[in-house]
PDB file of N, CA, C and O in Angstrom:
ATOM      1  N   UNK K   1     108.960 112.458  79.999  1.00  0.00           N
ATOM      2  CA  UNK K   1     109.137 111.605  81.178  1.00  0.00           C
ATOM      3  C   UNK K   1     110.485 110.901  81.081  1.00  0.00           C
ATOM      4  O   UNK K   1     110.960 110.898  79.946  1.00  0.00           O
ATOM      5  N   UNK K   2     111.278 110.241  82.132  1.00  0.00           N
ATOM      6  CA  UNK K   2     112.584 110.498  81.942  1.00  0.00           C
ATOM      7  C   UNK K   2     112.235 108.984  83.146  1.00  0.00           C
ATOM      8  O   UNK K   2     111.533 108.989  84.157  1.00  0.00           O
ATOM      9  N   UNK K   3     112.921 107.984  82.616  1.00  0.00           N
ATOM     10  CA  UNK K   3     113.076 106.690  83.650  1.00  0.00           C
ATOM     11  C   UNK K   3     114.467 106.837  83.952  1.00  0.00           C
ATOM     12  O   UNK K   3     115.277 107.263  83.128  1.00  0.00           O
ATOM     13  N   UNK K   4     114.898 106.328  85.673  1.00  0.00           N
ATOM     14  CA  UNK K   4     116.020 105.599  86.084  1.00  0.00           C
ATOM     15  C   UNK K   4     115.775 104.308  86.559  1.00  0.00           C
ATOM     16  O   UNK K   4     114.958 103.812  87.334  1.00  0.00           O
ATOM     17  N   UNK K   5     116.654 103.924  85.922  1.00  0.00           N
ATOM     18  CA  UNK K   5     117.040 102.551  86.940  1.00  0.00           C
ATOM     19  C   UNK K   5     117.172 102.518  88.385  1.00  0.00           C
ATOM     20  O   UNK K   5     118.187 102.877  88.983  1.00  0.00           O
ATOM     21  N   UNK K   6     116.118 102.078  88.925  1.00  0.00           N
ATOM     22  CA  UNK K   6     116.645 101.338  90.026  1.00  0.00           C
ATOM     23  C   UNK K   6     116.562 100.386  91.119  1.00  0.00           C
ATOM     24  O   UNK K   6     116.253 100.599  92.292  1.00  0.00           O
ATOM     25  N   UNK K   7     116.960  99.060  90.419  1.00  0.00           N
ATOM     26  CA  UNK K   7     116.960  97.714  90.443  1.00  0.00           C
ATOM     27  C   UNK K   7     116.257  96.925  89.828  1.00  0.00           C
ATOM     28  O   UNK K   7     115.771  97.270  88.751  1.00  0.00           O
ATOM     29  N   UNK K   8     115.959  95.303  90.509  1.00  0.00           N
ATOM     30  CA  UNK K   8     115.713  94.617  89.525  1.00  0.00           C
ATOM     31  C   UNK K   8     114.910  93.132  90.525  1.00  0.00           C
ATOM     32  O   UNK K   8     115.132  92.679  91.648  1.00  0.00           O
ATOM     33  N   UNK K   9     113.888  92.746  89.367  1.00  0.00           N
ATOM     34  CA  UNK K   9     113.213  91.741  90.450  1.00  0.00           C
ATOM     35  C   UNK K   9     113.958  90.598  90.494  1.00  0.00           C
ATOM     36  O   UNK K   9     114.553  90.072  89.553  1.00  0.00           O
ATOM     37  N   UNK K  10     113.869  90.063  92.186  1.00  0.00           N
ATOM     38  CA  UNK K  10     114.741  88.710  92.517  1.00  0.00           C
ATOM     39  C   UNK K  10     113.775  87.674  92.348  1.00  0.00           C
ATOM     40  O   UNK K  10     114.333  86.700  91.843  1.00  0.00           O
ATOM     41  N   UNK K  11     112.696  87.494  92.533  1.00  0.00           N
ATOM     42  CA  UNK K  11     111.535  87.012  92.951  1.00  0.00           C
ATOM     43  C   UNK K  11     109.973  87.641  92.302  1.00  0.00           C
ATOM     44  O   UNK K  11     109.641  88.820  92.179  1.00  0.00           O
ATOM     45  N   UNK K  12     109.367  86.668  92.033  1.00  0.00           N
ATOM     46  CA  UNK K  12     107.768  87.085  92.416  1.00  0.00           C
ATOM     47  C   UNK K  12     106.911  85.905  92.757  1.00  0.00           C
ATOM     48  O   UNK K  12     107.054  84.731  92.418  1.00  0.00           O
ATOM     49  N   UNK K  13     105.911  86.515  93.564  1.00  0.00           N
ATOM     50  CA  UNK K  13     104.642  85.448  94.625  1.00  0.00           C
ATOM     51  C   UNK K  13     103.522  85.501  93.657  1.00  0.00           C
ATOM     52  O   UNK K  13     102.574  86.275  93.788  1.00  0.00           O
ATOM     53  N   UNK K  14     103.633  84.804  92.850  1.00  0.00           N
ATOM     54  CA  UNK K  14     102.268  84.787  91.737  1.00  0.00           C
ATOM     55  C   UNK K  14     100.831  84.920  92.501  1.00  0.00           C
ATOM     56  O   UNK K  14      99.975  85.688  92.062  1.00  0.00           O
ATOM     57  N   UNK K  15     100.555  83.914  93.984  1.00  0.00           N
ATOM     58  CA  UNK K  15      99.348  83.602  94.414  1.00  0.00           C
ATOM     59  C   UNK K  15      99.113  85.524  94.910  1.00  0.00           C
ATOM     60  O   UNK K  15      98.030  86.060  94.675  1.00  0.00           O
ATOM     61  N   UNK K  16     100.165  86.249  95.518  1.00  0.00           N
ATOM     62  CA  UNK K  16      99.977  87.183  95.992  1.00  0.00           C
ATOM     63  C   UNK K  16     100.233  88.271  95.460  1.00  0.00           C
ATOM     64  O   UNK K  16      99.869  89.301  96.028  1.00  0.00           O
ATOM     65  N   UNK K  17     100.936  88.327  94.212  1.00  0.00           N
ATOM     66  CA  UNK K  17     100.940  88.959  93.453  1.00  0.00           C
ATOM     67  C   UNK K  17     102.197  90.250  93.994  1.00  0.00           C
ATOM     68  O   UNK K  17     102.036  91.469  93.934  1.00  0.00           O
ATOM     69  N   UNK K  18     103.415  89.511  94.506  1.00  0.00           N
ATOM     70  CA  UNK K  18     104.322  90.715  94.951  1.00  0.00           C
ATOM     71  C   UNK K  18     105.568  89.965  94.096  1.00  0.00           C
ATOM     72  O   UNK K  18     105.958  88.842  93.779  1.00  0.00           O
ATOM     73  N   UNK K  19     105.903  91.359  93.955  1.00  0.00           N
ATOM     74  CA  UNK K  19     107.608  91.552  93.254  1.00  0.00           C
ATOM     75  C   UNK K  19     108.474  91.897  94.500  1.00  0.00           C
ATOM     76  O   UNK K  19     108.249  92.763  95.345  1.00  0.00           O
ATOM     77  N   UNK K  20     109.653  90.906  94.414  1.00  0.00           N
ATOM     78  CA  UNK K  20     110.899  91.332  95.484  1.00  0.00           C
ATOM     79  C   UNK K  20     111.340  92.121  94.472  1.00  0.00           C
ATOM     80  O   UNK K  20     111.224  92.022  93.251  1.00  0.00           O
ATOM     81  N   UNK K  21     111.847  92.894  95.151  1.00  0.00           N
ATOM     82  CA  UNK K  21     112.707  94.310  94.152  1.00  0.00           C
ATOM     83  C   UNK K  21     114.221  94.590  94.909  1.00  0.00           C
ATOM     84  O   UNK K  21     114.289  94.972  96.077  1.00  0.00           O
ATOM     85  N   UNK K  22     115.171  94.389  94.230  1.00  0.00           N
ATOM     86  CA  UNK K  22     116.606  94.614  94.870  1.00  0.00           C
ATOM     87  C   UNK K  22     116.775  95.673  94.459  1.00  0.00           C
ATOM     88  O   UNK K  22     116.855  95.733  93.232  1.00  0.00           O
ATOM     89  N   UNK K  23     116.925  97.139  95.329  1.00  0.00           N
ATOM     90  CA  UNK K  23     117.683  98.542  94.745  1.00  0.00           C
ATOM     91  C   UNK K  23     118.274  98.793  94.915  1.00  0.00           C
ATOM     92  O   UNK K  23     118.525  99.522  95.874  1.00  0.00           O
ATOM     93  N   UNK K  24     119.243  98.237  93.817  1.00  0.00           N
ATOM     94  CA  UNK K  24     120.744  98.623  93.542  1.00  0.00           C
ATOM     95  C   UNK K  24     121.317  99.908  93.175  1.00  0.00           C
ATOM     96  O   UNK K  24     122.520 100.142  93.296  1.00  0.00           O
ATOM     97  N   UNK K  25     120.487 100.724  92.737  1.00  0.00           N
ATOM     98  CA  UNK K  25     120.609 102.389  92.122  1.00  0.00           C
ATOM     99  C   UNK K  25     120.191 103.233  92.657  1.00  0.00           C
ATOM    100  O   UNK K  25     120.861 104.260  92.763  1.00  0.00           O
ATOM    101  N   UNK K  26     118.822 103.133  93.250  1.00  0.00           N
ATOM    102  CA  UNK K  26     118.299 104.552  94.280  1.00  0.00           C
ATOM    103  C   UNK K  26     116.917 104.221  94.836  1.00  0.00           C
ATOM    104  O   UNK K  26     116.259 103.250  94.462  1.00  0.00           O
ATOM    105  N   UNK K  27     116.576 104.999  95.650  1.00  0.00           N
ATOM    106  CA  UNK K  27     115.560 104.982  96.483  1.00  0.00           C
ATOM    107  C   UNK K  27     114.426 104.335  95.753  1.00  0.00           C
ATOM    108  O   UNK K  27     114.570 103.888  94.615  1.00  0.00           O
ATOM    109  N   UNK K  28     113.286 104.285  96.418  1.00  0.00           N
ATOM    110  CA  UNK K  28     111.947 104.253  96.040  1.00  0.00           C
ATOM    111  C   UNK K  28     111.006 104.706  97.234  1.00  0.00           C
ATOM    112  O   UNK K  28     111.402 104.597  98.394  1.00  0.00           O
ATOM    113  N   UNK K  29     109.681 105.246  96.913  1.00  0.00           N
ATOM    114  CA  UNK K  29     108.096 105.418  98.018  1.00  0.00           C
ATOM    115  C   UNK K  29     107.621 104.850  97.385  1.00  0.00           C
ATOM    116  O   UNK K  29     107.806 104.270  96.315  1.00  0.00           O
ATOM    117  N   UNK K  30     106.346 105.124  98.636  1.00  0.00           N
ATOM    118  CA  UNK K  30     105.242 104.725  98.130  1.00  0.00           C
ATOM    119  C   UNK K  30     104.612 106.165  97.030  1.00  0.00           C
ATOM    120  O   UNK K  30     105.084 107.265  97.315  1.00  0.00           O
ATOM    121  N   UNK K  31     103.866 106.121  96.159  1.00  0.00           N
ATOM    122  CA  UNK K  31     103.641 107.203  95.612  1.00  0.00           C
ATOM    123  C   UNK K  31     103.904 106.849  93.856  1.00  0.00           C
ATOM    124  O   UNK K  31     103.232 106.781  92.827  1.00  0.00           O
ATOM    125  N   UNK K  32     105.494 106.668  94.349  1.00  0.00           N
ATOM    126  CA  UNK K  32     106.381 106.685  92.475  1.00  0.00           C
ATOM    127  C   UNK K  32     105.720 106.092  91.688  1.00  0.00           C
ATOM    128  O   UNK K  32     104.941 105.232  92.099  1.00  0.00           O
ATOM    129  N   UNK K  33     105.800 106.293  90.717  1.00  0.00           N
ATOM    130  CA  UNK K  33     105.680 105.698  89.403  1.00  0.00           C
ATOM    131  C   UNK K  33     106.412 104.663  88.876  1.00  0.00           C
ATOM    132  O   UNK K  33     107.418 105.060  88.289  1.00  0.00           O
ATOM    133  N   UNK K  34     106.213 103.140  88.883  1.00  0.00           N
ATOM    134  CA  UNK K  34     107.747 102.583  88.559  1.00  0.00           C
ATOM    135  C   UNK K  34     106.938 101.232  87.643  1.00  0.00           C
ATOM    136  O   UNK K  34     105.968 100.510  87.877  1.00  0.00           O
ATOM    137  N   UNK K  35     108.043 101.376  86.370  1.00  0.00           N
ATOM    138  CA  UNK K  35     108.203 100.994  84.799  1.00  0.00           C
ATOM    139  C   UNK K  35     108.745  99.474  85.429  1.00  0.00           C
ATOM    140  O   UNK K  35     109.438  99.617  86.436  1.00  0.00           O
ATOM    141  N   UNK K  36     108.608  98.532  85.139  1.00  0.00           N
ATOM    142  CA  UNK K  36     108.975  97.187  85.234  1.00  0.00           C
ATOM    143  C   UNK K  36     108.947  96.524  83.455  1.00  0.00           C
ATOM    144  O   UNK K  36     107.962  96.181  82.802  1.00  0.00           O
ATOM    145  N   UNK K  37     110.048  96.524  83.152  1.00  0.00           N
ATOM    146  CA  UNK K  37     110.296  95.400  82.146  1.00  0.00           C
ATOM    147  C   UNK K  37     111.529  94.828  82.203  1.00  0.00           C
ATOM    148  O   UNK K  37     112.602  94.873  82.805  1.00  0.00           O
ATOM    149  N   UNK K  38     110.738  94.080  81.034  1.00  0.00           N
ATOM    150  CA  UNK K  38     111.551  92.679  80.952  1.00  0.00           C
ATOM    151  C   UNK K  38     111.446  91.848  79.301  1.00  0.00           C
ATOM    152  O   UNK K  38     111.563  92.371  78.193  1.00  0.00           O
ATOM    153  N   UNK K  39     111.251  90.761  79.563  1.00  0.00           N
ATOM    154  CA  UNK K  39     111.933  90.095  77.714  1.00  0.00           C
ATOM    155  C   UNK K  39     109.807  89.900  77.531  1.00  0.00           C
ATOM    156  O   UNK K  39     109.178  89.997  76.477  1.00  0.00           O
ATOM    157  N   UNK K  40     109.392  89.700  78.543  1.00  0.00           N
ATOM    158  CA  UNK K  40     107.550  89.539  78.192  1.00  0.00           C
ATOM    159  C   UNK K  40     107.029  90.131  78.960  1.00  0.00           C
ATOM    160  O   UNK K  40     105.805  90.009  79.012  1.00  0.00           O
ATOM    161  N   UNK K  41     107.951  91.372  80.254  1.00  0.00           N
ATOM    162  CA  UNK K  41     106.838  92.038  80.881  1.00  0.00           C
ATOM    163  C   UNK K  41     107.133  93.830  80.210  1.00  0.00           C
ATOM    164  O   UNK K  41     108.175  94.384  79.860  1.00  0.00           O
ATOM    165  N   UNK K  42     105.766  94.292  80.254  1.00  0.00           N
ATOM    166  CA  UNK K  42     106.092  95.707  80.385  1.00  0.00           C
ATOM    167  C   UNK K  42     105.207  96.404  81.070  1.00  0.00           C
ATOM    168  O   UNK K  42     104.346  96.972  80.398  1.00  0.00           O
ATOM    169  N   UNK K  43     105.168  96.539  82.359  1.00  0.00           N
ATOM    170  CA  UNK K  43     104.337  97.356  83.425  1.00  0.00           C
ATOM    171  C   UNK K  43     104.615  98.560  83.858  1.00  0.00           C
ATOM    172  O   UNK K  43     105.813  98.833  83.929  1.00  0.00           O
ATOM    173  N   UNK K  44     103.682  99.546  84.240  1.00  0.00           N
ATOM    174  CA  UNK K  44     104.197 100.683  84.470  1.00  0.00           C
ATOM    175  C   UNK K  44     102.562 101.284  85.848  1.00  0.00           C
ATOM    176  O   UNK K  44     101.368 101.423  85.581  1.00  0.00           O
ATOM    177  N   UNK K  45     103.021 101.405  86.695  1.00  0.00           N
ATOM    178  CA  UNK K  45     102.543 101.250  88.073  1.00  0.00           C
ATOM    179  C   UNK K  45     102.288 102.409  88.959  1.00  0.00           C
ATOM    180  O   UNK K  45     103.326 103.070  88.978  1.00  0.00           O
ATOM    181  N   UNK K  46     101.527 102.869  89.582  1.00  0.00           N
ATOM    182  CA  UNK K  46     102.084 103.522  91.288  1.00  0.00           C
ATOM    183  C   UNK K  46     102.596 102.796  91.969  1.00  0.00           C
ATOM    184  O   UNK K  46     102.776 101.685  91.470  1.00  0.00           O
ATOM    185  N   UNK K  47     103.025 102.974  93.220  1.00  0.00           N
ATOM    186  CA  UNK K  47     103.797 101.988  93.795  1.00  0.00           C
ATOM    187  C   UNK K  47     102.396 102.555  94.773  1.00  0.00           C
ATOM    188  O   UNK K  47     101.943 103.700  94.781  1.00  0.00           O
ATOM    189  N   UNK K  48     101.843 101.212  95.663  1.00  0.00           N
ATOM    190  CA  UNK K  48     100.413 101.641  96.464  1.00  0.00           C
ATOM    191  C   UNK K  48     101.095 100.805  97.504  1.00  0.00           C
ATOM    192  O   UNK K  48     100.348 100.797  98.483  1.00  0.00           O
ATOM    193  N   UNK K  49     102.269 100.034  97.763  1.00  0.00           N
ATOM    194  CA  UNK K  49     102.549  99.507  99.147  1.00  0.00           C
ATOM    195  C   UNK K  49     103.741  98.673  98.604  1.00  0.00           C
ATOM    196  O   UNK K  49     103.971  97.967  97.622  1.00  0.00           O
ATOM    197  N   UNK K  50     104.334  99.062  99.627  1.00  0.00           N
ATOM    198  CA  UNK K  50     106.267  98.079  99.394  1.00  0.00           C
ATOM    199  C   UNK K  50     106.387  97.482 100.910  1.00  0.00           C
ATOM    200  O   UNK K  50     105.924  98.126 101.852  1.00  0.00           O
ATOM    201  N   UNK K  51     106.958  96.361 101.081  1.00  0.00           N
ATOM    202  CA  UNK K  51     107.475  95.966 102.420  1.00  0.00           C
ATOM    203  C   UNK K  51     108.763  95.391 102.812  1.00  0.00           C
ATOM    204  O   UNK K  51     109.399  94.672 102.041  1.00  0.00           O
ATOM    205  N   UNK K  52     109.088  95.631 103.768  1.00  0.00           N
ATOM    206  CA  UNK K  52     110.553  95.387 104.224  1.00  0.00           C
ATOM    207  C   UNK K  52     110.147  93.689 105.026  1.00  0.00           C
ATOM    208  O   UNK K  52     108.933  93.509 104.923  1.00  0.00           O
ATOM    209  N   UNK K  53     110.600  92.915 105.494  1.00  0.00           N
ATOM    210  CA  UNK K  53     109.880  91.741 106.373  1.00  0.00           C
ATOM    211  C   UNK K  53     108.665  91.812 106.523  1.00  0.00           C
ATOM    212  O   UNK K  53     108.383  91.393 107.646  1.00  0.00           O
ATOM    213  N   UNK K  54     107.891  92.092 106.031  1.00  0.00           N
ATOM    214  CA  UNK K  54     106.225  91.940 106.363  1.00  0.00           C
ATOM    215  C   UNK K  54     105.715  93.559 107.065  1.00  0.00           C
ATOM    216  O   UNK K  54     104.547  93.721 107.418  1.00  0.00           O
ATOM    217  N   UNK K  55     106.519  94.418 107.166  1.00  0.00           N
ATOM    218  CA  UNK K  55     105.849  95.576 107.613  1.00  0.00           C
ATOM    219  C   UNK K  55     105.993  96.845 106.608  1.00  0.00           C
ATOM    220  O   UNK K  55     107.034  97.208 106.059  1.00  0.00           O
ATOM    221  N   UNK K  56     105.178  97.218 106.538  1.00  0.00           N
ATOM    222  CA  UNK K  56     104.575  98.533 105.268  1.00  0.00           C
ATOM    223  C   UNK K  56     106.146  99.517 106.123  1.00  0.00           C
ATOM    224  O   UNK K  56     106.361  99.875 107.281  1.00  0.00           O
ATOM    225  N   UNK K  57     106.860  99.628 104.942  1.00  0.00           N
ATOM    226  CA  UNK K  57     107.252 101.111 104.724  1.00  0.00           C
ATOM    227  C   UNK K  57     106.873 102.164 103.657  1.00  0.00           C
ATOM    228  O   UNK K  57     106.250 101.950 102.617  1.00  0.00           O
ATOM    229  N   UNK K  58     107.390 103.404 104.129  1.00  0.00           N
ATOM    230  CA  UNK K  58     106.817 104.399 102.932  1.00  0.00           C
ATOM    231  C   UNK K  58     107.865 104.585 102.100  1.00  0.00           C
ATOM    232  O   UNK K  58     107.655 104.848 100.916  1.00  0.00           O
ATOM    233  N   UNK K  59     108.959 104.490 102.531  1.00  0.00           N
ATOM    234  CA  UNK K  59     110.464 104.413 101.640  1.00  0.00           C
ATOM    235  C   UNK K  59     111.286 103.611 101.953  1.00  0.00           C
ATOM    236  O   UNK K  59     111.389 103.013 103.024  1.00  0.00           O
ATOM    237  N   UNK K  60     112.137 103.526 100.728  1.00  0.00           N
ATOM    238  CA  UNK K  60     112.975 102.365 100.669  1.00  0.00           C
ATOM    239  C   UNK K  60     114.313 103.002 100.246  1.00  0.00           C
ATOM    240  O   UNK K  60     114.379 103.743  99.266  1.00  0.00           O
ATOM    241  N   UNK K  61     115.410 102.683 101.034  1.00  0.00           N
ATOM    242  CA  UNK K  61     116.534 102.790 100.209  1.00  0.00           C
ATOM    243  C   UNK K  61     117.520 102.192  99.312  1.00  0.00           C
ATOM    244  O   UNK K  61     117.509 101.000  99.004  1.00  0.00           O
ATOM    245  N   UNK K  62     118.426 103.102  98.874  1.00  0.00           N
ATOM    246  CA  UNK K  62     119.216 102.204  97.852  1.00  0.00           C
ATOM    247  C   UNK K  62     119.872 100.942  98.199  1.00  0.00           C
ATOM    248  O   UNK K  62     119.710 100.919  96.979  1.00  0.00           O
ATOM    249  N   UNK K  63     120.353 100.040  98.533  1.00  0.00           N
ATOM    250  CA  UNK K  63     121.047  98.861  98.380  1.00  0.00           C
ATOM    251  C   UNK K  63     119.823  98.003  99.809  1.00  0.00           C
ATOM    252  O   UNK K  63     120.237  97.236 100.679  1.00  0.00           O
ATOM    253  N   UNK K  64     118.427  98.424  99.646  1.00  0.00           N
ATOM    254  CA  UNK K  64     117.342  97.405 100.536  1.00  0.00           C
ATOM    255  C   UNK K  64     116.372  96.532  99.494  1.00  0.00           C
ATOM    256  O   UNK K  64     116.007  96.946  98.394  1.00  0.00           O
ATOM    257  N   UNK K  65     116.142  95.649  99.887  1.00  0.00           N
ATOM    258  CA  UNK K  65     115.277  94.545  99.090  1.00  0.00           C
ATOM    259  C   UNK K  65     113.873  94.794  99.668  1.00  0.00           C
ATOM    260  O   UNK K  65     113.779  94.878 100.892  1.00  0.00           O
ATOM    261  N   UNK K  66     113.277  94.863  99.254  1.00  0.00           N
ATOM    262  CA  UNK K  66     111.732  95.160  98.965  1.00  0.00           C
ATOM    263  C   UNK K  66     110.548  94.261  98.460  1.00  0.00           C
ATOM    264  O   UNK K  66     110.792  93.648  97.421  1.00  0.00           O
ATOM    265  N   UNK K  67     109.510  94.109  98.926  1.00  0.00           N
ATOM    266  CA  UNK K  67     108.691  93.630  98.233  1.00  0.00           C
ATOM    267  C   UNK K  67     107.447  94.289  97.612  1.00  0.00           C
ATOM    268  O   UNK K  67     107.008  95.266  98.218  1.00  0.00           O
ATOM    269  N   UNK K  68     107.047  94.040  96.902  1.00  0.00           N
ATOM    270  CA  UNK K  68     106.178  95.342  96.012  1.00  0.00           C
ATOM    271  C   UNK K  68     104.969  94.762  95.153  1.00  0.00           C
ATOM    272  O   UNK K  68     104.908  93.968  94.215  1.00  0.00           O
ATOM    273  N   UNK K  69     103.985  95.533  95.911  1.00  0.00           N
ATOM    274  CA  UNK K  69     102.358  94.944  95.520  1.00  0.00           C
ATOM    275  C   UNK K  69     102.467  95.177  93.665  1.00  0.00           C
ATOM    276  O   UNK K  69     102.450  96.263  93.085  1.00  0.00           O
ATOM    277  N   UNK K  70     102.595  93.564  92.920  1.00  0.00           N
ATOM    278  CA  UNK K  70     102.336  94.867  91.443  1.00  0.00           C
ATOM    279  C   UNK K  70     100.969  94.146  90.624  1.00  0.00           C
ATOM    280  O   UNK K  70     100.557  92.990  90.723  1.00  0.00           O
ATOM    281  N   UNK K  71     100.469  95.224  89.832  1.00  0.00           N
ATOM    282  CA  UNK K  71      99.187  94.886  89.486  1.00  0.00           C
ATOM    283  C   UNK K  71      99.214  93.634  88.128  1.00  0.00           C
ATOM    284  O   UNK K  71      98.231  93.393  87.427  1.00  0.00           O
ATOM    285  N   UNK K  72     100.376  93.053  88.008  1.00  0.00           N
ATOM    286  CA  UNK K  72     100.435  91.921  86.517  1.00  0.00           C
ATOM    287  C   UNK K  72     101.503  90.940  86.964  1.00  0.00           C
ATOM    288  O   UNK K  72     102.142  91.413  87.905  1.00  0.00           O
ATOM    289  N   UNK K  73     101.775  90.132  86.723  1.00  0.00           N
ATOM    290  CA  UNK K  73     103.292  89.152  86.561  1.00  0.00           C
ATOM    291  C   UNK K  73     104.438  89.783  86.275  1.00  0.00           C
ATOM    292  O   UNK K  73     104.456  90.178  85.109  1.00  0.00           O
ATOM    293  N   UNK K  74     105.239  89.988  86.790  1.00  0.00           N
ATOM    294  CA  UNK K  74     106.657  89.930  86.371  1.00  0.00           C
ATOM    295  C   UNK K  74     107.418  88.901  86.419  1.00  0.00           C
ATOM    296  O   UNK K  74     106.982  87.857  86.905  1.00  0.00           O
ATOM    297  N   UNK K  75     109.041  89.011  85.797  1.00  0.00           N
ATOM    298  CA  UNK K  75     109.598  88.215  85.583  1.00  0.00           C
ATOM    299  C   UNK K  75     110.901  88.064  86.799  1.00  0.00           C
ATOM    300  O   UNK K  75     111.390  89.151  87.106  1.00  0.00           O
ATOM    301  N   UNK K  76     111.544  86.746  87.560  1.00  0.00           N
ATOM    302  CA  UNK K  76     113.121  87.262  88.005  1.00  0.00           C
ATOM    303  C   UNK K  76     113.505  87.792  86.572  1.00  0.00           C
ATOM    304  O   UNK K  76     113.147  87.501  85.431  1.00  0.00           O
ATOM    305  N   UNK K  77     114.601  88.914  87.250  1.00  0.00           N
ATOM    306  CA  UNK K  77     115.474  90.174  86.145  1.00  0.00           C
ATOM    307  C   UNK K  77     114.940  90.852  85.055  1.00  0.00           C
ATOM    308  O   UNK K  77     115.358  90.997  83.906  1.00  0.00           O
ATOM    309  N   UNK K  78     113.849  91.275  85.675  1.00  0.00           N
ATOM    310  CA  UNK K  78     112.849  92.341  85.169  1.00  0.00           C
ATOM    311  C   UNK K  78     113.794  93.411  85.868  1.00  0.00           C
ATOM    312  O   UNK K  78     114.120  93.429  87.055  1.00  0.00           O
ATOM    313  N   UNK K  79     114.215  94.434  84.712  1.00  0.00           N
ATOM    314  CA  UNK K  79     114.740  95.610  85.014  1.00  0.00           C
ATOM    315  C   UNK K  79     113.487  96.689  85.737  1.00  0.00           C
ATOM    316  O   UNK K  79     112.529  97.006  85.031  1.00  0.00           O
ATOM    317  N   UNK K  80     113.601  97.246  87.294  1.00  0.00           N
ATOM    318  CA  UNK K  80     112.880  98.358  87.617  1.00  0.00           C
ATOM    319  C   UNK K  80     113.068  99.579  87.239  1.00  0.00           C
ATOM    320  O   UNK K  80     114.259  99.834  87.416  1.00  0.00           O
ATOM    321  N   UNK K  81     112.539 100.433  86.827  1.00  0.00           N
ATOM    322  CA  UNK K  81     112.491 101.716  86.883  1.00  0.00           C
ATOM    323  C   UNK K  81     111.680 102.909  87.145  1.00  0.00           C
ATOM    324  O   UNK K  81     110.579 103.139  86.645  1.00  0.00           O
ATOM    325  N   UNK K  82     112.368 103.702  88.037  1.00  0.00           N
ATOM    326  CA  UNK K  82     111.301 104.880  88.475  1.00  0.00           C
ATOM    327  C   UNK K  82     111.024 106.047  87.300  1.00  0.00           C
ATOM    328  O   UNK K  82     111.743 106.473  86.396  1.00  0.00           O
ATOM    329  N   UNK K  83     109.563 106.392  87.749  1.00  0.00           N
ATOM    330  CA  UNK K  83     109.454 107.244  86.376  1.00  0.00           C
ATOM    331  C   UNK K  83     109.081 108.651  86.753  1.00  0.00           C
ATOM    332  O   UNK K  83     108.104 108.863  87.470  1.00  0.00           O
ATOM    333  N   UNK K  84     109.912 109.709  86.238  1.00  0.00           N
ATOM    334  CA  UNK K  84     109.707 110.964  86.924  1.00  0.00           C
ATOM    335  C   UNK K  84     108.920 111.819  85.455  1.00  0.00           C
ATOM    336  O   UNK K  84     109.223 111.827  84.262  1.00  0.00           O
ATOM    337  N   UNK K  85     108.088 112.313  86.041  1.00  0.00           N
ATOM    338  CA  UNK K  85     107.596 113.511  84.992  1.00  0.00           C
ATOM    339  C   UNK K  85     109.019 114.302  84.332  1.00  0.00           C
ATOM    340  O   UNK K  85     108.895 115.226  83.528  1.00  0.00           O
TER     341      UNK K  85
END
């Protein structure tokens, strides 16, 4: 399995449990696989729903901010990464 970078959390909503995600390196869906660490997080995920202003997209592109359902805490500047078989 082979991770890229791409981006990094600005934000997270503890009560709701979403990560803002800035992607600075490349795309993301819904679907991927994506690795979140950091200095106390290490998560590794489907991605089951991302949003742009409050409305569900299925993809995201490179240089869009995102918000992203994740199943634990993360940290601001938690490095993202997608994880490809």
């Amino acid at each position: 399995m082979t991770e890229t970078k791409i981006g990094k959390v600005t934000h997270f909503f503890g009560k709701i449990s979403v990560a803002i995600v800035e992607l600075t390196d490349d795309s993301l869906a819904v679907g991927d696989t994506v690795h979140i660490k950091g200095h106390t997080t290490d998560l590794t995920q489907k991605v089951e729903s991302m949003q742009i202003e409050h409305q569900n997209i299925p993809k995201a592109e490179k240089g869009q901010t995102i918000g992203l359902k994740v199943s634990a805490h993360v940290h601001e500047n938690d490095i993202v990464y997608k994880v490809t078989a």
